[in-house]
XYZ file of C-alpha atoms in Angstrom:
329
model
C -7.337 3.595 -26.847
C -7.968 2.854 -23.219
C -10.425 5.049 -21.789
C -10.860 5.383 -17.737
C -13.235 7.679 -14.648
C -10.492 8.497 -11.995
C -11.537 8.817 -8.386
C -10.161 9.320 -5.379
C -11.116 8.223 -1.995
C -10.196 10.211 1.160
C -6.607 11.281 -1.010
C -5.954 8.064 -2.438
C -6.209 7.447 -6.093
C -8.544 4.788 -8.112
C -8.645 4.091 -11.578
C -11.476 2.593 -12.863
C -10.774 1.406 -16.448
C -13.617 1.263 -18.695
C -12.787 0.049 -22.173
C -9.708 -0.945 -23.629
C -8.836 -4.106 -21.521
C -8.478 -7.753 -23.488
C -11.633 -9.924 -22.286
C -10.042 -11.704 -19.376
C -10.363 -15.158 -18.985
C -12.173 -17.535 -16.193
C -15.265 -19.208 -14.692
C -14.622 -16.815 -11.294
C -12.974 -13.302 -10.054
C -10.292 -15.110 -8.472
C -10.001 -17.025 -11.872
C -9.627 -14.153 -13.901
C -7.304 -12.650 -11.558
C -5.232 -15.579 -11.944
C -5.624 -14.977 -15.882
C -4.795 -11.564 -15.768
C -1.748 -12.161 -14.190
C -0.251 -14.606 -16.437
C -0.986 -12.820 -19.882
C 1.468 -10.242 -20.849
C -1.196 -8.920 -23.099
C -3.536 -7.941 -20.576
C -0.994 -6.984 -17.987
C 0.555 -4.639 -20.563
C -2.644 -2.398 -19.905
C -1.795 -2.010 -16.161
C 1.516 -1.230 -16.832
C 0.508 1.236 -19.312
C -1.599 2.926 -16.359
C 0.104 2.571 -13.585
C 3.651 3.425 -14.341
C 4.820 6.746 -15.440
C 4.343 9.022 -17.329
C 0.628 7.904 -17.495
C 0.467 6.868 -13.677
C 3.277 6.921 -10.822
C 4.510 4.933 -8.338
C 1.541 5.570 -5.706
C -0.968 4.554 -8.431
C -4.135 2.464 -8.329
C -6.800 1.100 -9.986
C -9.175 -2.016 -11.647
C -10.227 -3.838 -14.492
C -14.052 -4.435 -14.416
C -14.926 -8.139 -15.043
C -18.638 -10.023 -14.946
C -19.043 -11.234 -11.619
C -19.231 -14.662 -10.040
C -23.478 -14.926 -10.597
C -25.982 -13.146 -10.387
C -26.366 -11.780 -7.122
C -23.403 -9.062 -7.769
C -23.631 -6.239 -10.345
C -20.008 -6.413 -11.507
C -16.522 -8.279 -10.689
C -13.596 -6.465 -9.938
C -9.749 -6.935 -10.227
C -7.654 -4.789 -8.231
C -4.079 -3.508 -9.209
C -1.082 -1.084 -8.465
C 2.422 -0.671 -9.469
C 3.649 -4.512 -8.502
C 0.290 -6.671 -9.800
C -3.206 -7.374 -8.296
C -4.372 -7.610 -4.716
C -7.212 -9.476 -3.683
C -8.596 -7.017 -1.632
C -9.332 -2.891 -1.987
C -11.838 -0.942 0.483
C -10.852 2.417 -0.871
C -11.618 1.037 -4.298
C -14.781 -0.037 -3.223
C -16.047 2.680 -2.093
C -15.024 4.649 -5.112
C -16.560 1.899 -7.320
C -20.143 2.177 -5.263
C -20.020 5.939 -5.893
C -19.061 5.276 -9.663
C -21.715 3.269 -10.139
C -24.598 5.200 -8.559
C -23.080 8.264 -10.330
C -23.272 6.401 -13.810
C -26.557 4.578 -13.456
C -24.899 1.289 -13.467
C -27.511 0.509 -10.943
C -30.688 1.321 -9.982
C -30.296 4.115 -7.684
C -32.549 5.672 -4.884
C -32.327 9.332 -5.500
C -33.010 9.644 -1.313
C -31.716 6.577 0.382
C -29.055 4.083 0.243
C -28.533 1.713 -2.758
C -26.599 -1.315 -2.201
C -23.764 -1.714 -5.086
C -23.102 -5.786 -4.724
C -19.549 -6.668 -6.372
C -17.344 -9.589 -6.495
C -13.815 -9.304 -5.569
C -11.011 -11.787 -5.567
C -11.323 -12.064 -1.881
C -15.308 -12.733 -1.576
C -18.488 -10.723 -2.182
C -18.679 -7.326 -0.793
C -21.107 -4.185 -0.683
C -20.797 -0.783 -0.993
C -23.912 1.058 0.518
C -24.308 4.180 -1.044
C -26.328 6.873 0.518
C -27.696 9.862 -1.869
C -29.765 13.240 -0.816
C -31.148 14.658 -3.526
C -29.543 12.450 -5.791
C -26.008 13.335 -5.027
C -24.108 11.038 -3.374
C -23.041 11.665 0.397
C -21.263 8.882 1.618
C -20.768 5.215 0.927
C -20.434 2.502 3.608
C -18.095 -0.763 2.453
C -19.119 -4.109 3.837
C -16.328 -6.653 3.650
C -15.771 -10.277 3.926
C -15.177 -11.015 7.511
C -12.130 -10.231 9.465
C -10.041 -11.995 11.961
C -6.721 -12.312 14.138
C -4.222 -14.346 12.505
C -1.328 -13.523 15.145
C -0.530 -11.564 18.195
C 2.725 -10.756 19.443
C 4.414 -12.190 16.463
C 8.431 -11.536 16.741
C 10.261 -10.136 14.020
C 13.984 -9.393 14.231
C 14.565 -6.101 11.731
C 16.999 -3.233 11.390
C 15.106 -1.373 14.047
C 15.465 -4.741 16.450
C 13.324 -7.339 17.697
C 9.949 -5.940 17.281
C 6.451 -7.139 18.202
C 3.760 -7.270 15.390
C -0.153 -8.549 15.032
C -1.342 -10.214 11.803
C -5.004 -10.181 10.997
C -7.030 -10.404 7.856
C -9.362 -7.895 6.166
C -9.855 -9.331 2.650
C -6.001 -9.141 2.437
C -2.920 -10.022 5.432
C -1.682 -6.769 7.234
C 0.791 -6.599 9.807
C -0.529 -3.804 12.298
C 2.504 -2.099 14.494
C 2.851 0.846 16.489
C 4.583 3.815 14.446
C 6.589 4.345 18.046
C 8.091 0.434 17.868
C 10.080 1.730 14.983
C 11.052 5.371 16.411
C 7.989 6.596 14.281
C 5.236 8.576 14.341
C 2.299 8.642 11.892
C 3.206 12.045 9.913
C 4.003 13.460 6.639
C 7.393 14.248 7.886
C 7.946 10.416 8.708
C 6.681 9.471 5.137
C 10.134 8.351 3.769
C 11.395 6.466 6.908
C 7.700 4.820 7.478
C 7.785 3.518 3.970
C 11.141 1.672 4.290
C 10.201 0.344 7.625
C 7.167 -1.151 6.227
C 8.682 -2.678 3.294
C 11.219 -4.575 5.956
C 8.574 -5.507 7.970
C 6.093 -7.062 5.467
C 8.894 -8.854 3.685
C 10.455 -10.266 6.892
C 7.128 -11.411 7.590
C 6.313 -12.617 4.514
C 8.705 -15.419 4.726
C 6.926 -16.801 8.061
C 4.151 -19.183 8.533
C 1.688 -15.844 9.412
C 1.387 -15.309 5.939
C -0.055 -18.341 4.985
C -3.911 -18.461 4.137
C -6.187 -21.485 3.599
C -6.928 -20.445 0.292
C -3.311 -19.531 -1.284
C -4.732 -17.510 -4.027
C -5.173 -15.106 -0.859
C -2.149 -15.608 1.068
C 1.057 -13.365 1.428
C 1.134 -10.286 3.550
C -0.198 -7.718 1.787
C 1.035 -4.705 3.776
C 2.555 -3.231 6.805
C -0.168 -0.988 8.786
C 1.614 1.587 11.129
C -0.406 3.182 13.782
C -0.780 5.595 16.441
C -3.350 5.277 18.833
C -5.062 8.497 20.139
C -7.433 6.768 22.818
C -10.846 6.881 23.186
C -13.667 9.049 22.502
C -17.256 8.912 23.435
C -18.087 7.276 20.495
C -14.776 4.726 20.084
C -11.236 4.341 19.369
C -9.552 7.028 17.618
C -6.449 5.909 15.546
C -4.234 7.266 12.799
C -2.181 5.077 10.812
C -0.255 4.738 7.153
C -0.339 1.919 5.335
C 2.652 0.500 3.192
C 1.785 -2.106 0.595
C 2.690 -3.647 -2.314
C 6.637 -2.985 -2.494
C 6.524 0.512 -1.145
C 3.233 2.075 -2.294
C 1.978 4.320 0.452
C -1.884 4.671 0.781
C -2.741 8.114 1.153
C -6.565 7.100 2.906
C -6.508 5.377 5.983
C -7.178 2.069 4.042
C -10.539 0.234 3.748
C -9.397 -3.111 3.856
C -6.779 -2.418 6.675
C -9.334 -0.885 8.685
C -11.086 -4.288 8.746
C -8.039 -5.918 9.736
C -7.576 -3.356 12.380
C -11.290 -3.339 13.706
C -10.463 -7.314 14.182
C -7.702 -6.739 16.501
C -9.534 -3.886 18.455
C -12.680 -5.747 18.706
C -10.221 -8.865 19.893
C -9.596 -6.541 22.344
C -12.988 -5.922 23.494
C -12.563 -1.726 22.015
C -15.208 -2.101 19.869
C -18.182 -3.369 21.657
C -21.613 -1.977 22.038
C -21.687 -0.192 18.810
C -18.296 1.727 19.212
C -17.227 3.582 16.191
C -13.224 3.250 15.285
C -12.309 6.990 13.955
C -9.671 6.261 11.506
C -7.202 8.624 10.152
C -4.695 8.738 7.408
C -1.459 10.353 7.076
C -2.921 13.235 5.193
C -5.693 13.779 7.656
C -8.602 12.343 5.968
C -11.313 9.940 7.825
C -13.058 6.453 7.667
C -15.440 5.412 10.345
C -15.435 1.916 11.366
C -18.222 -0.093 12.950
C -18.492 -3.787 13.631
C -21.682 -5.008 12.386
C -21.864 -8.923 13.023
C -19.870 -11.358 14.797
C -19.285 -14.944 13.842
C -17.140 -18.155 14.521
C -15.774 -16.693 10.944
C -14.498 -13.494 12.351
C -16.112 -9.911 12.475
C -18.212 -8.273 10.068
C -17.012 -4.449 9.242
C -18.698 -1.547 7.986
C -16.323 1.046 6.983
C -17.695 4.584 5.783
C -16.066 7.153 3.418
C -16.574 9.769 0.503
C -14.571 9.201 -2.970
C -15.191 11.739 -6.223
C -14.652 11.730 -9.423
C -11.006 13.564 -10.598
C -11.205 13.536 -14.321
C -11.933 11.318 -17.334
C -9.184 9.900 -19.505
C -7.979 8.672 -22.930
C -4.889 6.643 -22.950
C -3.118 5.842 -26.031
C 0.269 4.622 -26.965
C 2.267 5.622 -30.209
C 4.024 2.946 -31.538
C 7.167 5.066 -31.882
C 7.483 5.904 -28.636
C 10.551 4.545 -26.856
C 9.295 4.718 -23.583
C 6.649 2.169 -24.827
C 4.362 0.858 -21.548
C 6.645 3.298 -19.013
C 8.535 3.565 -16.233
C 8.752 3.272 -12.322
C 10.638 5.474 -10.329
C 10.656 4.757 -6.616
């Protein structure tokens, strides 16, 4: 029996596994990620929960593990249909709301409660604001984001295009949707998905996919964006992120928003307290702020909301011929 608490953050699902996972060994969260990747017994739980009929091709979730040390409340292994990611902003927002709502952390009923977590890319914090004991919003403080490359040329079926590459806990390729003749609209969903997969895999074969820690390397996603100009408070953009092998983020993508902010900050569009309004393909919104600047990059804070959608108990009948399930894309 496997139990979960399901959330959504700005429309993107997040399944928190609360029991039923075998012990995942390792001294750090990054070590535990490697152990989960190499263990068929552990990964069977991921496959069961993410694949149909219990999940779907765009499902997302996590395993809770011990933190790296006493400075964090817990550790997290993020997963999707193709494996384990190094970062997940929308999941961090959901986990912050979950930890406060369940009493996992000591809560300020009127004010801000910090929920500190260790994830594969580093230590992150969800600052959860409550009023009258009710969670109102969550601001996710990410690891430093930085620019990797600008105007990187890629040969694609759309011709030669230029992409910007940046890091926000994972490596993202940023591409104007217009560069492939599209816009970030639901009616372009299938075409954006196909283009995102092509660009990701083309870039993944280049030097731009590398990280100083090889365990954090590889291009995670292609982020298509429409630039909607500047408001009185800062830039306004709409995006859709195609990650893993063709999964589509329904939210504005938390870690991807950090990666976009590194590029916008380098362009001078996030100075003097400017706020990025970052919309998703379904119209939900994150607000992004630069909170620090250092040689390592920019510290970002991404604000959104997350809500519980259900409590689940999953099982696998030994006579079920579908076993751990299947994925249709």
